[in-house]
C-alpha positions as a printed Julia matrix, in Angstrom:
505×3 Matrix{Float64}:
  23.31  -14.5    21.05
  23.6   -11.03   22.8
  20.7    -9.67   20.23
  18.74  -12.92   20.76
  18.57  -12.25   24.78
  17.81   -8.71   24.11
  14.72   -9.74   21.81
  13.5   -12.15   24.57
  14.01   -9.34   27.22
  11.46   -7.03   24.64
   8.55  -10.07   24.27
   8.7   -10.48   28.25
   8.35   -6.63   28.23
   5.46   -6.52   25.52
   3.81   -9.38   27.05
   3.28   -7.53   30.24
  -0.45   -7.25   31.37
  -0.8    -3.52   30.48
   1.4    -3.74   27.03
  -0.17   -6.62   26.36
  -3.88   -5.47   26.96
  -2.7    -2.22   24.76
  -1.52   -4.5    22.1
  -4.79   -6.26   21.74
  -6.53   -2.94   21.98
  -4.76   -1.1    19.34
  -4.61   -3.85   16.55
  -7.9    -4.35   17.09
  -8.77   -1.03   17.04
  -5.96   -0.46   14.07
  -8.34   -3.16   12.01
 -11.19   -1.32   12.04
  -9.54    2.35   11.42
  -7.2     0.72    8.31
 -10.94   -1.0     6.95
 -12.64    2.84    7.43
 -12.41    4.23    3.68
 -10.8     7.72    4.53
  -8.93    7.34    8.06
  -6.25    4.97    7.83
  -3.21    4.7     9.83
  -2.01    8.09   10.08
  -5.53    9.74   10.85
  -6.08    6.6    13.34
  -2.43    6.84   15.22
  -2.9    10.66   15.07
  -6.3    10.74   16.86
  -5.01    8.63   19.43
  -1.92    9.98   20.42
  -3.33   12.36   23.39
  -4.38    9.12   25.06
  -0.96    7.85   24.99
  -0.76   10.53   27.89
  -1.87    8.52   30.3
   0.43    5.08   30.25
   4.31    4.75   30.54
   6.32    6.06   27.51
   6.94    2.67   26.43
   2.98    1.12   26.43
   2.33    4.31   24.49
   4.66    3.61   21.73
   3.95    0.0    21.39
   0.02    0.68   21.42
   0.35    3.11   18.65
   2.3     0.76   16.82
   0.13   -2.21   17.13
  -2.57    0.09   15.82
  -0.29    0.8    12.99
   0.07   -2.79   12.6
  -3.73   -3.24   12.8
  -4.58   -0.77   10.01
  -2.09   -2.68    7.84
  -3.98   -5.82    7.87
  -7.77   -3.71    7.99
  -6.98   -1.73    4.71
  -7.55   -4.92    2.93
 -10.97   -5.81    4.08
 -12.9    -2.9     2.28
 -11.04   -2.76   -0.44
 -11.89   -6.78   -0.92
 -15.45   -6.86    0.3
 -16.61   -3.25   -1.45
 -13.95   -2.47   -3.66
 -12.92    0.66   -1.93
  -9.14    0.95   -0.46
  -9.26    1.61    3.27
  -6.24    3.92    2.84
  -3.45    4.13    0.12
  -1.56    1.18    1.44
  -4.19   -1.01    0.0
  -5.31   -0.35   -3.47
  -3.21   -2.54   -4.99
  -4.99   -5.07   -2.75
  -8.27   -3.71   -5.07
  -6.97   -4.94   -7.84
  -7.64   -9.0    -7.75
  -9.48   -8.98   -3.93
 -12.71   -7.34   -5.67
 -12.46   -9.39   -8.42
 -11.67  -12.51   -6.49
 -14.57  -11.49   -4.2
 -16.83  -11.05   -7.2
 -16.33  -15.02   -7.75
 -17.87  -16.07   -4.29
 -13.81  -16.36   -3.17
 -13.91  -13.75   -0.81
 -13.18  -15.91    2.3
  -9.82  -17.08    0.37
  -8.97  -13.32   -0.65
  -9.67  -12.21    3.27
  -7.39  -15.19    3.98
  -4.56  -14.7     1.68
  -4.26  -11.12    2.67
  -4.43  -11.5     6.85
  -1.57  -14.85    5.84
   0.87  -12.32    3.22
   0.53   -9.37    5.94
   1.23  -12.01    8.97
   4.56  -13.49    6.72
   5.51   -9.42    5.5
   5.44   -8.94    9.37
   7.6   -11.91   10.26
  10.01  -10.99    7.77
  10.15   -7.61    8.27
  10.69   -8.18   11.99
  13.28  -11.01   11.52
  15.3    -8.44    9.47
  15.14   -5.74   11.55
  15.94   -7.58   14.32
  19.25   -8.78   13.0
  20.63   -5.93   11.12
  18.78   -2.41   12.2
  22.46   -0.82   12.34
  23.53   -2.12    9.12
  20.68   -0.95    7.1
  20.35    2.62    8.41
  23.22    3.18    6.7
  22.07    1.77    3.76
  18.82    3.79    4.05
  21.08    6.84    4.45
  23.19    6.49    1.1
  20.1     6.78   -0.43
  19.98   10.56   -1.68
  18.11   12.08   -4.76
  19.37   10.63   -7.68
  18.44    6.9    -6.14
  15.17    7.64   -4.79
  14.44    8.34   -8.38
  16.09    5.76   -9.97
  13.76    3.62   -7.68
  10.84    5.26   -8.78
  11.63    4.81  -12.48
  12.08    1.36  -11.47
   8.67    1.2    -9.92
   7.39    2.99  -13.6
   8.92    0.26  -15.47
   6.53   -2.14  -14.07
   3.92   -0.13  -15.14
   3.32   -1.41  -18.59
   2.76   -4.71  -17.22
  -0.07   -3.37  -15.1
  -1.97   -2.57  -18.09
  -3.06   -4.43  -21.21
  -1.82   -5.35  -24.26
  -2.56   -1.99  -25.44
   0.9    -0.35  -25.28
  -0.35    2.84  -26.01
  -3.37    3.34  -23.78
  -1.52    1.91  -20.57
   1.28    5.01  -22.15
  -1.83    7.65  -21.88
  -2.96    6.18  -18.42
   0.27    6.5   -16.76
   0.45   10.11  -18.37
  -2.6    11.11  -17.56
  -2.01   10.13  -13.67
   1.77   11.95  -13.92
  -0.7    15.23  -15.18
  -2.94   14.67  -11.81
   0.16   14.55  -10.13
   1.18   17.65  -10.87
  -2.02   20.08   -9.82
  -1.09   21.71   -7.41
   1.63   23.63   -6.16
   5.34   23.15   -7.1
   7.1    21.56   -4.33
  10.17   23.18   -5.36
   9.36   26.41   -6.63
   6.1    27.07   -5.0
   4.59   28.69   -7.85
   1.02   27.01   -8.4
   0.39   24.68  -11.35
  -2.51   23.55  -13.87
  -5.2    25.3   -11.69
  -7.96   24.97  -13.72
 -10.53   27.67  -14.05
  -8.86   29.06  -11.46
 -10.94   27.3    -8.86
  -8.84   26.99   -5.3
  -9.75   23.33   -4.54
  -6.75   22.7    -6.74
  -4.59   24.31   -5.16
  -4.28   21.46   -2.64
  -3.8    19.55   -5.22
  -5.31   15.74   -6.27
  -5.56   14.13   -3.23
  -4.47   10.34   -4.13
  -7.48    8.84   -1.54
  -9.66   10.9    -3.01
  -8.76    9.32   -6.81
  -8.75    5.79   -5.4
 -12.02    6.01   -3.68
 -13.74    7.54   -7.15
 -12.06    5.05   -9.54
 -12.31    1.72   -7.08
 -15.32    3.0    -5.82
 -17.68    5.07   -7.29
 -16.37    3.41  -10.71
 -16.57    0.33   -9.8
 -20.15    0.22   -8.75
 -21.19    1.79  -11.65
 -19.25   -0.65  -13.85
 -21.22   -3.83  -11.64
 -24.76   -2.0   -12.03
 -24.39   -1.44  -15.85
 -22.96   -5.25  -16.54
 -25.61   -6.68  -14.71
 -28.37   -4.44  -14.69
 -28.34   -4.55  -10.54
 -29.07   -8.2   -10.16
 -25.84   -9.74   -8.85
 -26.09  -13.02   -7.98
 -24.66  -13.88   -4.47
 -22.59  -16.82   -4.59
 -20.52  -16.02   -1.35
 -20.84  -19.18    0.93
 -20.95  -19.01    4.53
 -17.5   -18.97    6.34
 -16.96  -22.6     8.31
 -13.68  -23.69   10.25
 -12.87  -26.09    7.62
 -13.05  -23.53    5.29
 -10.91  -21.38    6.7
  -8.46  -24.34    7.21
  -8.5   -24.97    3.5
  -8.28  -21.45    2.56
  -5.51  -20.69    4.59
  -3.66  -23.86    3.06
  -4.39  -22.74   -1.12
  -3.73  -19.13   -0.01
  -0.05  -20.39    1.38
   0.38  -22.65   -1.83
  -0.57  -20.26   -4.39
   0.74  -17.37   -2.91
   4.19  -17.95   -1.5
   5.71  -16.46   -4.59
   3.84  -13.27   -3.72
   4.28  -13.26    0.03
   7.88  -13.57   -0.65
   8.61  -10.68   -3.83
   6.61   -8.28   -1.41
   8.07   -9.44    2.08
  11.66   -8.62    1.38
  10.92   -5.74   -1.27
   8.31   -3.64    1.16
  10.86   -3.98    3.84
  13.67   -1.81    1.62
  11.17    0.22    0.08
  10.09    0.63    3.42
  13.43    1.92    5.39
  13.7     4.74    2.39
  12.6     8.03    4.01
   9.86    9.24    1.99
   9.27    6.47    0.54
   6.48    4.24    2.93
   4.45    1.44    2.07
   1.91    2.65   -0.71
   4.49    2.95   -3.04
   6.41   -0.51   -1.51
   2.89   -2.05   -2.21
   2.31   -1.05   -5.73
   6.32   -2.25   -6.98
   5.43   -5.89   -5.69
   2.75   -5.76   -7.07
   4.23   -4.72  -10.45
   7.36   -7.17   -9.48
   4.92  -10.19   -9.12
   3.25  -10.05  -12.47
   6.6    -9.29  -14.15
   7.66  -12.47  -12.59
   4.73  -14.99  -12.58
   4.37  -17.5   -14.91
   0.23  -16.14  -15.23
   0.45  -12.68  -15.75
  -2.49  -12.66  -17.81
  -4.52  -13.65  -14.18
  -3.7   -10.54  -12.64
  -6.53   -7.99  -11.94
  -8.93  -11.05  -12.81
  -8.55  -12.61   -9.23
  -4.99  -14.13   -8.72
  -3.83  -14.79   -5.33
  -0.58  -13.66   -6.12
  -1.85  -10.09   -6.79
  -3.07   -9.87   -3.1
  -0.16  -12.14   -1.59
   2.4    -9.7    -2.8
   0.83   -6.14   -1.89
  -0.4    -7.11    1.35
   2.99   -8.61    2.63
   4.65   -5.69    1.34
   2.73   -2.88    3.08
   3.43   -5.05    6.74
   6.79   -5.13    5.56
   6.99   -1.67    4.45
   5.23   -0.65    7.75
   8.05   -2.3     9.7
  10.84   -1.05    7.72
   9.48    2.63    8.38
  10.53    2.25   12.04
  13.79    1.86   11.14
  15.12    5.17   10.17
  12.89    6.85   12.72
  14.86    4.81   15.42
  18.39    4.39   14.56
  18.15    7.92   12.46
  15.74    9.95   13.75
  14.17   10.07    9.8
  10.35    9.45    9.74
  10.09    6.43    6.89
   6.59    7.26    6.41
   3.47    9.83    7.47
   2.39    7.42   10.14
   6.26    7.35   11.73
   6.2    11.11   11.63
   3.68   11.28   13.91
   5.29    8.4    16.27
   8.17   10.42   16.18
   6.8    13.43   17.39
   5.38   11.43   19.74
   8.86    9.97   21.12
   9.85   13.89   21.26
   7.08   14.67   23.6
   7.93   11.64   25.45
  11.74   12.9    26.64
  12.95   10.34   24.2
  15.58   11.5    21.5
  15.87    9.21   18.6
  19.26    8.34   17.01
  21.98    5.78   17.31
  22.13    6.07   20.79
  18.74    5.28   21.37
  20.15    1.73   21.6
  22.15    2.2    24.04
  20.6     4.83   26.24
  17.06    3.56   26.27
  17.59   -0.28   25.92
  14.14   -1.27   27.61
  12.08    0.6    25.75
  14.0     0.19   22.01
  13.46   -3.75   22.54
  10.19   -3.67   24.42
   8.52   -2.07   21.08
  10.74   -4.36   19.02
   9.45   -7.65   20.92
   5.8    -5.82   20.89
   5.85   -5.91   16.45
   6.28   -9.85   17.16
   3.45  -10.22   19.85
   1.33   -6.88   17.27
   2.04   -9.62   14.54
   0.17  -12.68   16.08
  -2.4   -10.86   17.88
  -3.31   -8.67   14.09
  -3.13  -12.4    12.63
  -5.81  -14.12   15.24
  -8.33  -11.57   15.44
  -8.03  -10.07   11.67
  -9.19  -14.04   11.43
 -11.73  -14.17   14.1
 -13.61  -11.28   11.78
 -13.44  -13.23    8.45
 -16.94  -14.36    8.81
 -18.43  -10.77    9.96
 -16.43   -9.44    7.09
 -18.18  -12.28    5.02
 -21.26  -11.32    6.26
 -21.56   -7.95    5.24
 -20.84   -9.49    1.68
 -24.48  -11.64    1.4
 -26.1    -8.1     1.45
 -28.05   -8.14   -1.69
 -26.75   -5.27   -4.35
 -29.51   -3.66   -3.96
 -28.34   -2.88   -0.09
 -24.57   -2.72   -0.93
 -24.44   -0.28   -4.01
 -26.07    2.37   -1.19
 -23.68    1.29    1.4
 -20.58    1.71   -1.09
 -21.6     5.13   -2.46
 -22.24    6.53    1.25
 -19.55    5.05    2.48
 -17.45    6.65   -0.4
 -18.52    9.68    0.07
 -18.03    9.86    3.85
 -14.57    8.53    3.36
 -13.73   11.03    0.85
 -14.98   13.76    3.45
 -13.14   12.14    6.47
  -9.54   12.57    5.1
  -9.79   16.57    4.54
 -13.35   17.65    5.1
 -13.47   19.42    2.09
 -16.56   19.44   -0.24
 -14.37   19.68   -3.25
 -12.91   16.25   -2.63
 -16.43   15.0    -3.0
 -17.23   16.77   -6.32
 -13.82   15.31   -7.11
 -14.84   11.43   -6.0
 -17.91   11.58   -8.07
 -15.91   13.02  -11.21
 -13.2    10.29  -11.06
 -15.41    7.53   -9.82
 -18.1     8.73  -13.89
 -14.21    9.32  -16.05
 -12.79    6.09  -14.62
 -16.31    4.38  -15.62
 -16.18    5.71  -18.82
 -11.97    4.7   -19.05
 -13.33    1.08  -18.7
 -15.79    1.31  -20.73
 -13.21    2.26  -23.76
 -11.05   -0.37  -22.07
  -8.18    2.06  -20.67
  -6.02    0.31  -17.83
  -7.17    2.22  -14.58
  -3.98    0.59  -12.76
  -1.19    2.87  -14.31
  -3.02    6.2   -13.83
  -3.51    5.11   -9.84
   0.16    4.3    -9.57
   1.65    7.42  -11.0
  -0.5     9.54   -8.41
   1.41    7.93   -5.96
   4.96    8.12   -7.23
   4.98   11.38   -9.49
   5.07   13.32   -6.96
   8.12   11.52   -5.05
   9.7    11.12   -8.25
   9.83   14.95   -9.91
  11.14   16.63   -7.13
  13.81   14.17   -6.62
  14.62   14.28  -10.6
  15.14   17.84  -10.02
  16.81   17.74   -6.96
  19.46   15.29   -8.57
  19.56   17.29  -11.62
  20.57   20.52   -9.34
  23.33   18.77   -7.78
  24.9    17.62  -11.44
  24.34   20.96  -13.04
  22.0    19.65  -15.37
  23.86   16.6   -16.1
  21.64   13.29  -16.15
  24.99   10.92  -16.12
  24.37   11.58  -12.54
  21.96    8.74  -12.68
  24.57    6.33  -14.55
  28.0     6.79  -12.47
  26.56    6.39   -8.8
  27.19    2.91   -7.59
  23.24    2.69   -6.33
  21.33    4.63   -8.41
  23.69    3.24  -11.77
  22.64   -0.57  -11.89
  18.8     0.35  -10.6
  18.78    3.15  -13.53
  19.87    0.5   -16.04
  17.7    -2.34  -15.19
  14.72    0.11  -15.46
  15.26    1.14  -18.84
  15.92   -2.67  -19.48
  12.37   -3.21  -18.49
  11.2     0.25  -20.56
  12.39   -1.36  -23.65
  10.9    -4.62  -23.36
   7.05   -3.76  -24.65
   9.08   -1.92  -27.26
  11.18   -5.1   -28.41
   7.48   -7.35  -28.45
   5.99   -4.84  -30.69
   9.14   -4.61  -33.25
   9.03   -8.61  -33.41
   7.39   -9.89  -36.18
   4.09  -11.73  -34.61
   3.68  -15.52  -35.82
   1.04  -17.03  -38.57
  -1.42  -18.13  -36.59
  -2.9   -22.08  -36.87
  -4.9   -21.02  -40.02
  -1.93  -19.66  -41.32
  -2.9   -15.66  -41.28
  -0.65  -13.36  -40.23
């Protein structure tokens, strides 16, 4: 009951006129920084921190975390209405809201995600609310060995994200662990596959700049050689009713989703280091493992948006939780808030609780009030969003490749990201072309590089001894159940395959 009063204490203080008018302002602002290909969250919250400045401590942290919030729901609407991710959170998103989109469905894709990120929110909130304590410790027992384990979970889903083809999904995910890797070692320091020697390289692959070339470039080059430009626009205007019955087949079809990624992006979440691009991409690999359609996925299934979109709110939410009770950033965006609450006099830790009790719960009571608010307005835009998506081809191809390319220049302002963009966006049309799965390659960008240093690391604290990864009581059963999952492909291709109805083999 105590925490109950507390919470009410933080919505009175969120609802405020000035935290509530910077609530409104940031997700709204947050939605259209998360739908900018290139900026995202972190660039969005970082730009915006000197205006902080000029309100109360605690309106400053709860208006950069409702633009947070906001850029959680706004990397979906690019990546469904052009195909290109907003920011890293959402390219999972990519891979059934273009296709859905493609089908004239966009209004029920632009639905499903603004429902799964309102339910990840609620969730995450709900959770954190009741045991923030209780799982900082659990985020804290989390050292080397398990943050790998998790992220040879998170490969074991991989061969589901590809096709039948075994082997080519094998040389996709290889091929993004190589990408991975350019760049300097982030143990070591010594540089790595520099090729020719050229120094844009030496920054390494920046994982933006790969999904804007293969979701982007790629994919417009993929629609223009299929149909020859002329895409026929069957998106139909956006109506109340619509939305109504949207809203209803997007909560029907995609509860299973919304659920797999709510409580999963919240513990993927409250790992430091961890964040919500790779929370996204497990539920998403967790949801096709699971559903009873597998073969839907990356054709349009509303499970394939329900369950990354709910798990990068989640994850989002989760992130906060280290950076409070621990002082541990859970992500780059919490970094930044937490240099933030430095500047502000405001020390984070367990105490933080205690010591600063109005302004711990007033930004806990603002992520339920950032959580509506994101919700309402993210559907007030539907029908712009649906707008922009009656634009003949002819008008959109342009829009995509510019937009691309300023996106690409946005994150780093470096002209060898664009030469980059362009040379991922031809190989990936070519990869589809041959029928490679572009998924896997995507994915391992993201988590090679959390997982090899922390192989390493765990590896330096056994002496070289992988059992390491067997005898902890966390990292054991999550090691085990990923090779579990590893095997699996291998078991389908050693069974002997049935006559078919003709009786061939």
């Amino acid at each position: 009951m105590e925490i109950l009063g507390l919470l009410f204490d933080g919505v009175l203080i969120a609802l405020q006129p000035l935290n509530l008018v910077l609530i409104l302002v940031g997700v709204t602002l947050g939605l259209f920084i998360g739908a900018m290909p290139g900026l995202g969250s972190v660039n969005g919250v970082a730009i915006l921190l000197p205006i902080t400045f000029l309100v109360p401590p605690t309106g400053a942290i709860i208006f950069l975390a409702a633009i947070y919030y906001g850029a959680m729901y706004g990397g979906a609407i690019s990546s469904i209405t052009l195909g290109i991710p907003g920011a890293s959170t959402a390219v999972a998103t990519t891979f059934d809201g273009r296709p859905l989109a493609m089908q004239g469905r966009a209004s029920l894709a632009l639905v499903t995600a603004a429902v799964a990120s309102f339910v990840g929110g609620t969730v995450a909130n709900i959770i954190f609310t009741g045991f923030a304590p209780l799982l900082a410790g659990v985020a804290l027992s989390f050292g080397p060995p398990e943050i790998f384990a998790l992220m040879l979970l998170a490969f074991a889903t991989f061969v589901g994200l590809g096709t039948d083809d075994i082997p080519k999904t094998i040389f996709s995910i290889c091929f993004g662990l190589v990408l991975g890797a350019i760049g300097f070692d982030q143990i070591s320091g010594a540089p790595r596959l520099v090729l020719f020697d050229i120094n844009g390289f030496l920054q390494g692959i920046g994982f933006l700049v790969l999904a804007i070339g293969v979701y982007g470039i790629g994919e417009m080059l993929w629609t223009i050689e299929q149909t020859r430009g002329e895409v026929e626009n069957t998106t139909p205007k956006m109506t109340a009713k619509g939305m109504v019955a949207d809203t209803a087949e997007a909560t029907r079809k995609g509860w299973k989703g919304m659920g797999i990624g709510s409580l999963l992006g919240f513990f993927v979440g409250i790992l430091p280091a961890a964040g919500a691009t790779p929370a996204a991409l497990m539920a998403y690999g967790v949801a096709k493992m699971t559903s009873r359609r597998p073969q839907n996925f990356g054709r349009g299934e509303v499970d394939g948006i329900a369950a990354p979109e709910a798990a990068n709110n989640s994850a989002s939410t989760g992130s906060m939780l280290p950076m409070l009770t621990l002082g541990i950033p859970g992500s780059p965006t919490t970094a930044i808030l937490l240099g933030g609450m430095v500047i502000w006099g405001l020390t984070p830790g367990p105490r933080l609780f205690i010591e600063e009790t109005e302004f711990v719960w007033g930004l806990i009571g603002s992520f339920y009030v950032s959580n509506v608010a994101a919700l309402l307005i993210n559907l007030a835009f539907i029908p712009v969003f649906i707008w922009m998506l009656r634009m003949p081809f002819t008008i959109l191809a342009p829009v995509i490749f510019v937009l691309s390319v300023i996106g690409g220049y946005a994150a780093t302002r470096d002209m060898f990201d664009i030469w980059m963009i362009l040379v991922f966006g031809l190989g990936a049309f070519v990869l589809r072309r041959l029928d490679y799965p572009l998924a896997p390659a995507v994915l391992a960008i993201v988590l090679g590089p959390i997982a090899e240093p922390t192989l390493r690391q765990s590896l330096l604290l056994s002496q070289g001894d992988p059992t390491i990864f067997f005898t902890r009581p966390i990292a054991g059963p999550i090691t085990v159940v990923a090779i579990i999952l590893i095997l699996l492909p291998a078991l389908k291709l050693l069974r002997p395959r049935k006559p078919g109805r003709d009786g061939a083999a």
